[in-house]
Structures are given as structure tokens and as C-alpha cells.
XYZ file of N, CA, C and O in Angstrom:
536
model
N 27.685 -6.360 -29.562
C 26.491 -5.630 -29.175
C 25.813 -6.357 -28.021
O 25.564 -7.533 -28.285
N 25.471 -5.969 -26.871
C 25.229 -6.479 -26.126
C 23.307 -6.520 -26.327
O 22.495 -5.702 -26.760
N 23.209 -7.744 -25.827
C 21.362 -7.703 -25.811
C 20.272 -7.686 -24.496
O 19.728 -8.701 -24.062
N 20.085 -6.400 -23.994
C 18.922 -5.645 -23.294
C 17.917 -6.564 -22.844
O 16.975 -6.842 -23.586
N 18.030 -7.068 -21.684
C 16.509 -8.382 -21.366
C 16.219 -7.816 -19.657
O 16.919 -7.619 -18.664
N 14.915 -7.715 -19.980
C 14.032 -6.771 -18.385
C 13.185 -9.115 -18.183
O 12.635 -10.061 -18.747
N 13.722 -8.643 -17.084
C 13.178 -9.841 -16.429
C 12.445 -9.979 -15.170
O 12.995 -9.718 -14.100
N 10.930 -10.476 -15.261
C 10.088 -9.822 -14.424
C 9.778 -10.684 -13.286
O 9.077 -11.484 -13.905
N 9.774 -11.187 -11.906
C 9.341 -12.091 -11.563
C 9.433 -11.709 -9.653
O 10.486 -11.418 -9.087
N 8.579 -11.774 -9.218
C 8.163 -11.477 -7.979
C 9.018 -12.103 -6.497
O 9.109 -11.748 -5.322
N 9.492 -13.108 -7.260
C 10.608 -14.136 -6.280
C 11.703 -13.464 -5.948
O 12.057 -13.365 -7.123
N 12.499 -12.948 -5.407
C 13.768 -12.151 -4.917
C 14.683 -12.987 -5.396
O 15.649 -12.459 -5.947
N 14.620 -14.871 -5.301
C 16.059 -15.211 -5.605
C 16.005 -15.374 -6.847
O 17.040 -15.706 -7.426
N 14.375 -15.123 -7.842
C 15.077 -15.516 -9.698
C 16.158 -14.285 -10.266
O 16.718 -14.274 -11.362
N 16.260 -13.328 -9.242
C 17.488 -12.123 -9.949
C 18.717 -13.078 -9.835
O 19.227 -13.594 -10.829
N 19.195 -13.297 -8.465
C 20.665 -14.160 -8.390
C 20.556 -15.741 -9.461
O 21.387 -16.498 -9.962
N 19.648 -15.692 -9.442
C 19.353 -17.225 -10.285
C 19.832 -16.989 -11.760
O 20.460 -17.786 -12.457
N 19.373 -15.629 -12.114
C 19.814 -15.389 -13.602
C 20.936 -14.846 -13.529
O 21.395 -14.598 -14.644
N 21.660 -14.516 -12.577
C 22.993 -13.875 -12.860
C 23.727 -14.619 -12.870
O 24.609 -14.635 -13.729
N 23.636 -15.438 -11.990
C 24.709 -16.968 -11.709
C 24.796 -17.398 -12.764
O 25.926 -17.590 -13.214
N 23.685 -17.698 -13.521
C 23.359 -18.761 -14.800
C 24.048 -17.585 -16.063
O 24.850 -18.004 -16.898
N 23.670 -16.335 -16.042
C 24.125 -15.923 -17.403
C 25.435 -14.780 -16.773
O 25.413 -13.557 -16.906
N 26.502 -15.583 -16.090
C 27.161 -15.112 -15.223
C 28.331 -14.639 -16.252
O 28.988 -13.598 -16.237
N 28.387 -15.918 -17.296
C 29.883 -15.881 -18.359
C 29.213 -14.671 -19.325
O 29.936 -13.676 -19.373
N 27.938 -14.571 -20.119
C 27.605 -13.778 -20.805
C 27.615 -12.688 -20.445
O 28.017 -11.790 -21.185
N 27.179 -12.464 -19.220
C 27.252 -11.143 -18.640
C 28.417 -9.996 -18.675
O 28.554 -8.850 -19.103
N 29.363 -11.227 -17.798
C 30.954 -10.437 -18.190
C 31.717 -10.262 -19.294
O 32.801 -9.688 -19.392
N 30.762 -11.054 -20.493
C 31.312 -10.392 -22.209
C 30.725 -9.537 -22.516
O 31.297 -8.960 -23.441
N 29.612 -8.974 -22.181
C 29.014 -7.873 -22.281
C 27.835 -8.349 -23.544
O 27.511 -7.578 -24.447
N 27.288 -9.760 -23.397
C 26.409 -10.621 -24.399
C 25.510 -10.203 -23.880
O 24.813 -9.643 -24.726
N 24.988 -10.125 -22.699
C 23.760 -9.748 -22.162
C 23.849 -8.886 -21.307
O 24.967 -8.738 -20.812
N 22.498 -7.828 -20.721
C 22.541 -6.970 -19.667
C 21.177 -7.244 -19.666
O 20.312 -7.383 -20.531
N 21.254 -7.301 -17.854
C 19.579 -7.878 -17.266
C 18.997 -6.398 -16.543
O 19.741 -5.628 -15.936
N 17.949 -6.240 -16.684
C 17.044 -5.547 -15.189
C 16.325 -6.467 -14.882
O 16.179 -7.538 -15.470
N 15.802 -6.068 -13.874
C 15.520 -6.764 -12.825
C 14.316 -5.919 -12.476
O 14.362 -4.732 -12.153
N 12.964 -6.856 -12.604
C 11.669 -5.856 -11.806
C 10.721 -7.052 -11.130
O 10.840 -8.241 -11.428
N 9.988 -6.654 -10.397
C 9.602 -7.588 -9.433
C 8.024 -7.959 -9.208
O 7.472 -8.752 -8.445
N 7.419 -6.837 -10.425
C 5.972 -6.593 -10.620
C 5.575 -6.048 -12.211
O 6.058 -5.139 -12.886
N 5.012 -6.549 -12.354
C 4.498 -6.237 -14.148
C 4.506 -4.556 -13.773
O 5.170 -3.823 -14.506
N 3.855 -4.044 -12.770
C 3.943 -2.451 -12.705
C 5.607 -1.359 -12.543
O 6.087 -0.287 -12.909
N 5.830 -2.227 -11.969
C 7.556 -2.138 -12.044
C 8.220 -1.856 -12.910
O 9.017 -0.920 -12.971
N 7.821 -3.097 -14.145
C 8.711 -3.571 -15.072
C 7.729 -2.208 -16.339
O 8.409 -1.802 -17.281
N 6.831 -1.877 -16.263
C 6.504 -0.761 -17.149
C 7.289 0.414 -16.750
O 7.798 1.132 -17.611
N 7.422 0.664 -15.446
C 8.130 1.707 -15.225
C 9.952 1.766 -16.063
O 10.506 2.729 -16.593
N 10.412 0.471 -15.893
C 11.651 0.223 -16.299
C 11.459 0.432 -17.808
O 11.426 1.600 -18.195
N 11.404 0.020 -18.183
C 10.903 0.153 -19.978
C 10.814 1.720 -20.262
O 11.446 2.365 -21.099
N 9.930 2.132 -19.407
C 10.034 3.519 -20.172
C 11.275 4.524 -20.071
O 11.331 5.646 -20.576
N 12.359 3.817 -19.232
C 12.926 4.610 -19.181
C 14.176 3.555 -19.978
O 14.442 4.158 -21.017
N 14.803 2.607 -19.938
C 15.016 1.771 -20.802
C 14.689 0.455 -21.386
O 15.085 -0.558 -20.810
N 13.776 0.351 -22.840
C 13.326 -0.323 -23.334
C 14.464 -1.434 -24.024
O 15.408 -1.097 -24.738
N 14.230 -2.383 -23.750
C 15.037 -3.734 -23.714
C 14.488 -4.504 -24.894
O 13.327 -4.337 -25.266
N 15.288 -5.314 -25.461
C 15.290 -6.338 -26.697
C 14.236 -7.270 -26.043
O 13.124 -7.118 -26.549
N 14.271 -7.857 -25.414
C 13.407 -8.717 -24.877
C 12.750 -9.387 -23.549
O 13.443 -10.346 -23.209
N 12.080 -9.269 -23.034
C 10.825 -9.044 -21.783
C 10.918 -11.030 -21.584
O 10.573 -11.838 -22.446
N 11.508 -11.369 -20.138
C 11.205 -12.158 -19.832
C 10.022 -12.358 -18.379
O 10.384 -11.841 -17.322
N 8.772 -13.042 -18.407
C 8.029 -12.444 -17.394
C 7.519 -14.006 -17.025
O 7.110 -14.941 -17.713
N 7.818 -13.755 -15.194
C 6.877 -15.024 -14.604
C 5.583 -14.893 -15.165
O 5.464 -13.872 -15.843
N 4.562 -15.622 -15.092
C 3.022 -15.365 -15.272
C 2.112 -15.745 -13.826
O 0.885 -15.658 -13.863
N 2.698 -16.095 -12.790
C 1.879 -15.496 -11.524
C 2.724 -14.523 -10.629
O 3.520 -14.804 -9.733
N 2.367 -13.409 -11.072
C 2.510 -12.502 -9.815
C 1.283 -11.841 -9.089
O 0.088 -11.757 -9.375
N 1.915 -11.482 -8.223
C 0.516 -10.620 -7.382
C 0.523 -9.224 -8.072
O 1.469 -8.830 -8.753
N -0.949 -8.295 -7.768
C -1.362 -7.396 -8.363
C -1.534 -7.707 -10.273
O -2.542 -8.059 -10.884
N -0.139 -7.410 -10.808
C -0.374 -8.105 -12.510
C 0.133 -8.877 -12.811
O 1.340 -8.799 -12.584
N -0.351 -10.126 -13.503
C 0.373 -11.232 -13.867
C 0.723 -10.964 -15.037
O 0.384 -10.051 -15.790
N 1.636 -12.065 -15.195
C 2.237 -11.953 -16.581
C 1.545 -12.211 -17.862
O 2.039 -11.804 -18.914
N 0.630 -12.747 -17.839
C -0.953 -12.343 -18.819
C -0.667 -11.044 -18.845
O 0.025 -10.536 -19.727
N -1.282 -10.284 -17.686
C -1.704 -9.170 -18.079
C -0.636 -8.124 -18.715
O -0.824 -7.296 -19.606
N 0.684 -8.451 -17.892
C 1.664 -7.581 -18.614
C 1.949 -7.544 -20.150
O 2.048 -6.548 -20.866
N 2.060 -8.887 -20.495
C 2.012 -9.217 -21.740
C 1.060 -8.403 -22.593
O 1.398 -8.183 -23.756
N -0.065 -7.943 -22.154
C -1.320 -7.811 -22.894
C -0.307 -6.186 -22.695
O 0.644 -6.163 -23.476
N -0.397 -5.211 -21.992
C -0.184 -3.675 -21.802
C 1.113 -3.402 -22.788
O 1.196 -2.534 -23.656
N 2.371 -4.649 -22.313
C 3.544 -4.748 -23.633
C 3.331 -4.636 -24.721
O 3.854 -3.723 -25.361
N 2.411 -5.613 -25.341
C 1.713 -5.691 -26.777
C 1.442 -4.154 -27.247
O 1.950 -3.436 -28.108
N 0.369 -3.975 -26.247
C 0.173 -2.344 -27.024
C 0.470 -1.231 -27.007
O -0.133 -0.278 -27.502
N 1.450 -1.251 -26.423
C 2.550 -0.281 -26.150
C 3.639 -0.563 -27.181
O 3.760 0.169 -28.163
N 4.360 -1.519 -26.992
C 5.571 -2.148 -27.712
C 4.512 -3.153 -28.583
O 3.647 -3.698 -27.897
N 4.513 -3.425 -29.961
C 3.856 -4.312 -30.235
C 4.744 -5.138 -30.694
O 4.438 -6.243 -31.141
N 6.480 -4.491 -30.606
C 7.145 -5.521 -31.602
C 7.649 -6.403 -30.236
O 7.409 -7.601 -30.085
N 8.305 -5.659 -29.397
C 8.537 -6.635 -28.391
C 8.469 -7.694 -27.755
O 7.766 -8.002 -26.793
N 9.371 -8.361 -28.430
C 9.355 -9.807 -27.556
C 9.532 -10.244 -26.279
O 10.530 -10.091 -25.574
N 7.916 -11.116 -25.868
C 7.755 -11.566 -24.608
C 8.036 -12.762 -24.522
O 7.429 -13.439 -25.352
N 8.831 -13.425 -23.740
C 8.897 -15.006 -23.087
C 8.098 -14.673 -21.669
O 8.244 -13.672 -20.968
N 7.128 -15.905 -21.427
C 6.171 -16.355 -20.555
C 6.964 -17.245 -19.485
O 7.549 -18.153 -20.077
N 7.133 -17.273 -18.362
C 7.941 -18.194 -17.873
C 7.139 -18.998 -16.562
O 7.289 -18.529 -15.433
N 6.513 -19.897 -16.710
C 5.690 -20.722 -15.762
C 6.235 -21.899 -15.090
O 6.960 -22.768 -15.574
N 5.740 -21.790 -13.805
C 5.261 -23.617 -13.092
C 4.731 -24.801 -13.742
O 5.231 -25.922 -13.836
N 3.147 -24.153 -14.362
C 2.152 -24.811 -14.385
C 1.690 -24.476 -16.135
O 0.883 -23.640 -16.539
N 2.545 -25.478 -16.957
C 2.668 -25.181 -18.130
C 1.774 -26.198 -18.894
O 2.243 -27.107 -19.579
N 0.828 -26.034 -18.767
C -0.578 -26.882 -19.639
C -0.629 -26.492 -21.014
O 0.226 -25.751 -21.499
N -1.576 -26.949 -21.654
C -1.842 -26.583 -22.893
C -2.522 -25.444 -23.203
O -2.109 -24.680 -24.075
N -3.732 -25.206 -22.452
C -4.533 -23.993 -22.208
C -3.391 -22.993 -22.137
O -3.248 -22.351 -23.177
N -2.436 -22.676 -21.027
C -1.889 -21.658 -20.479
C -1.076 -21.301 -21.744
O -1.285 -20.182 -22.212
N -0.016 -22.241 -22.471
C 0.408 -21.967 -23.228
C -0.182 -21.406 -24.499
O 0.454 -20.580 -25.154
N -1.320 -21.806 -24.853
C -2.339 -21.847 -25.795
C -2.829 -19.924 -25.747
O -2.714 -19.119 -26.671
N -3.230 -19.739 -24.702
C -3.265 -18.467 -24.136
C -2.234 -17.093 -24.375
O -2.400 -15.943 -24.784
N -1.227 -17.806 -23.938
C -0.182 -16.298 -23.667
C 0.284 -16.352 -25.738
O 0.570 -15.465 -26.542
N 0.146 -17.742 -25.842
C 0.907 -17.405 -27.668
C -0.606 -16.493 -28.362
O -0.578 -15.566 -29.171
N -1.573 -16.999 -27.858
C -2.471 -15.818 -28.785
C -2.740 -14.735 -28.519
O -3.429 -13.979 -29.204
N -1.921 -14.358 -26.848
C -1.968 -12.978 -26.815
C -0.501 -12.064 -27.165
O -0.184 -10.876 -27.108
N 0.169 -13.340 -27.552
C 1.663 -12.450 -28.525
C 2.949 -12.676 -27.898
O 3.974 -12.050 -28.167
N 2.790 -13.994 -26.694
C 4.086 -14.817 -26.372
C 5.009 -15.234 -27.817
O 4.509 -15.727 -28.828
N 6.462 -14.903 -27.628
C 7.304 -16.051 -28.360
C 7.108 -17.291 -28.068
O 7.051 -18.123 -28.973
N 6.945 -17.707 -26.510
C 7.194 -18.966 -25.857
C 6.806 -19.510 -24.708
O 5.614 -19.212 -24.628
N 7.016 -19.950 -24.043
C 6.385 -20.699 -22.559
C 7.740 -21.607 -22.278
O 8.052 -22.717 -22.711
N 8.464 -20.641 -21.324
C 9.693 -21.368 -20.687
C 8.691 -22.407 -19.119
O 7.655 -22.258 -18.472
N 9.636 -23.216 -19.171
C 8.790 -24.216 -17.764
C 9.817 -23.520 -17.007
O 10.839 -22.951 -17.389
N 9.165 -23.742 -15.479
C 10.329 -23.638 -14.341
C 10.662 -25.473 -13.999
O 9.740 -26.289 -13.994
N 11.335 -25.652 -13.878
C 12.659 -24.998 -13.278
C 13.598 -24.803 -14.864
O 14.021 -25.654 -15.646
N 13.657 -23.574 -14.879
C 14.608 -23.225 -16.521
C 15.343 -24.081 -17.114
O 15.688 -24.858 -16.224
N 15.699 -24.342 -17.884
C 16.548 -25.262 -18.513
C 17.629 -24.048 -19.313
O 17.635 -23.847 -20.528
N 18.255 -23.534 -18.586
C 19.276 -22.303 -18.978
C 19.900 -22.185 -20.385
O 19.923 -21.278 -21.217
N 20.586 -23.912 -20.325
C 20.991 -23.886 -21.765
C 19.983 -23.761 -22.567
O 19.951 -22.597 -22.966
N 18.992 -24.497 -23.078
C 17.445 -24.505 -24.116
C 17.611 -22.593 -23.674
O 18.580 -22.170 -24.304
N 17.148 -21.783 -23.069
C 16.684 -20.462 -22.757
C 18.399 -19.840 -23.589
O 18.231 -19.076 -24.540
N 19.468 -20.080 -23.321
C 19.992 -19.100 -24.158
C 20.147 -19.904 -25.693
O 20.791 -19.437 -26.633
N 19.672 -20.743 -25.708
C 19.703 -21.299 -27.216
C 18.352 -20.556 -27.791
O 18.530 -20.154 -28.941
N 17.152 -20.301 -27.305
C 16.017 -19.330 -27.523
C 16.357 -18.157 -27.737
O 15.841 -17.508 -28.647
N 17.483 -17.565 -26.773
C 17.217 -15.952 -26.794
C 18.014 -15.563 -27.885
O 17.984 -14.413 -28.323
N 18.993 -16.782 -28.525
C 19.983 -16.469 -29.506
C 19.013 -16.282 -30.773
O 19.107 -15.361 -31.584
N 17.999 -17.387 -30.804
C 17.110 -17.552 -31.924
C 16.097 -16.325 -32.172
O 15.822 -16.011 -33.330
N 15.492 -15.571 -30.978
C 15.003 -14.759 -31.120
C 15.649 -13.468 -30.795
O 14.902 -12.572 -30.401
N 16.451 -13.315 -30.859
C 17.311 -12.167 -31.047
C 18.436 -12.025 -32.542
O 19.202 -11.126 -32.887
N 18.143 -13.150 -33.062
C 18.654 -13.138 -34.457
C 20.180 -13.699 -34.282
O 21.112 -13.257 -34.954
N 20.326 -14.741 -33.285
C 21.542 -15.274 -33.424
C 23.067 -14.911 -33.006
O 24.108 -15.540 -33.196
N 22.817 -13.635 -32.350
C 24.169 -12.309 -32.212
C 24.933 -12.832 -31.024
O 25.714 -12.021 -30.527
N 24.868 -13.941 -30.507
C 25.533 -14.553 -29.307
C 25.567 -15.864 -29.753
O 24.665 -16.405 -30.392
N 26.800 -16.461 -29.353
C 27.000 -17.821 -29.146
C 27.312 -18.282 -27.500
O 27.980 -17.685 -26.656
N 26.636 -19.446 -27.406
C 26.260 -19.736 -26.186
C 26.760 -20.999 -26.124
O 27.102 -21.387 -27.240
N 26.987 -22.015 -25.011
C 27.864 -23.063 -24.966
C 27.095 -24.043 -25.302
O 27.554 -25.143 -24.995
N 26.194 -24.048 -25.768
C 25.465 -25.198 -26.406
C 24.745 -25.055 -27.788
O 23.945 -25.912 -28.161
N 25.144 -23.603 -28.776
C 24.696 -23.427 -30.019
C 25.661 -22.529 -30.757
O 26.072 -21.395 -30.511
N 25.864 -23.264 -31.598
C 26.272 -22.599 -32.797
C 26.047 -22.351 -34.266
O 25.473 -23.309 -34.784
N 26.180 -21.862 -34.680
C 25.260 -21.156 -35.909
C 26.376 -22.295 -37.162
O 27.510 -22.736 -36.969
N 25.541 -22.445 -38.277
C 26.099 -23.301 -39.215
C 26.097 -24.269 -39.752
O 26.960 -24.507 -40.597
């Protein structure tokens, strides 16, 4: 079964960044990405296919990933959001988990830790080269 992840982030090269990186999963058919470039974007994508799980920078221009998070919630309330920041303080993190983050990925990603996460919050349905179930 492959697992559905809309990934939101305003930078043009984090699309090639995640393909490269989830390049082997991809071609097992473990994962399938979209790609949106604005929290307004990424609502549009959703409604037309809604994804297992919402990965979102938290500074973009026009809506940040705060705010997307917040419109996800009440729309999708089950939907899981990962927060993905620079500038990962305590406050910030403190923030996006009480508005209904799973998590607070740092940049620069740590790819392996992120598919050892998405396995955990997706209930384990992928094995990834650094986790295995058991």
C-alpha cells in the first residue's frame, strides 16, 4: 500500500530534495509525494487528493505553516501534520504541538530519523533502511 504525503514548502529545490532522498521508496511504490509551494496551494491539492500525511515548512510567504496547520486541523482533524523548520526553539515547537503538530522536523532533515517517523506515524507499513519492526 503505498503512503500519500502532500509536502508543502515554498523553496523550489525541497521537491528534488525529497525525491532524491525518498528516491528507493518511491520506485517501490512505499511512498507518493505532491508537491505544493504555498499553504493555499496545498488546500487546493487535498481537496482533490487527500493524503496520509501533510509535511509543511512553517515560513512561507502569504500562509505559514502555523497557519496551515490551524485550516488542516479543522477541516481534516485527523490528519497528520509534520512542522518542518530552521529555527526550532522551544516556543516554536511548543506552539505548532498545541495546535495539533505530530512533530518539529529541524532543517537540514535528517532523512533517515524522518522515514523512521513517517513509519511510526503511519503505523509502521514501510520498512526503511534504518528501522525495523521487532
Amino acid at each position: 500500500m503505498t503512503t500519500h504525503i502532500l509536502m508543502v514548502d515554498d523553496e523550489p529545490d525541497a521537491q528534488e530534495l525529497f525525491r532524491q532522498n525518498f528516491r528507493r521508496e518511491i520506485r517501490k511504490g512505499d511512498y507518493s509525494f505532491d508537491f505544493a509551494q504555498s499553504g493555499h496551494e496545498a488546500l487546493e491539492v487535498i481537496k482533490q487528493k487527500t493524503p496520509v500525511l501533510v509535511l509543511s515548512d512553517i515560513n512561507m510567504p502569504g500562509m505559514s505553516g502555523i497557519e496551515l496547520l490551524c485550516e488542516l486541523h479543522a477541516a481534516w482533524p485527523d490528519l497528520p501534520v509534520m512542522i518542518i523548520t530552521a529555527y526550532g526553539d522551544a516556543g516554536t515547537e511548543a506552539k505548532a504541538r498545541s495546535l495539533g503538530a505530530e512533530r518539529l522536523v529541524m532543517k537540514p532533515v535528517d532523512f533517515s530519523a524522518l522515514k523512521d517517523t513517517l513509519q511510526q506515524i503511519t503505523g509502521g507499513e514501510h520498512e526503511s533502511s534504518s528501522y525495523s519492526r521487532g
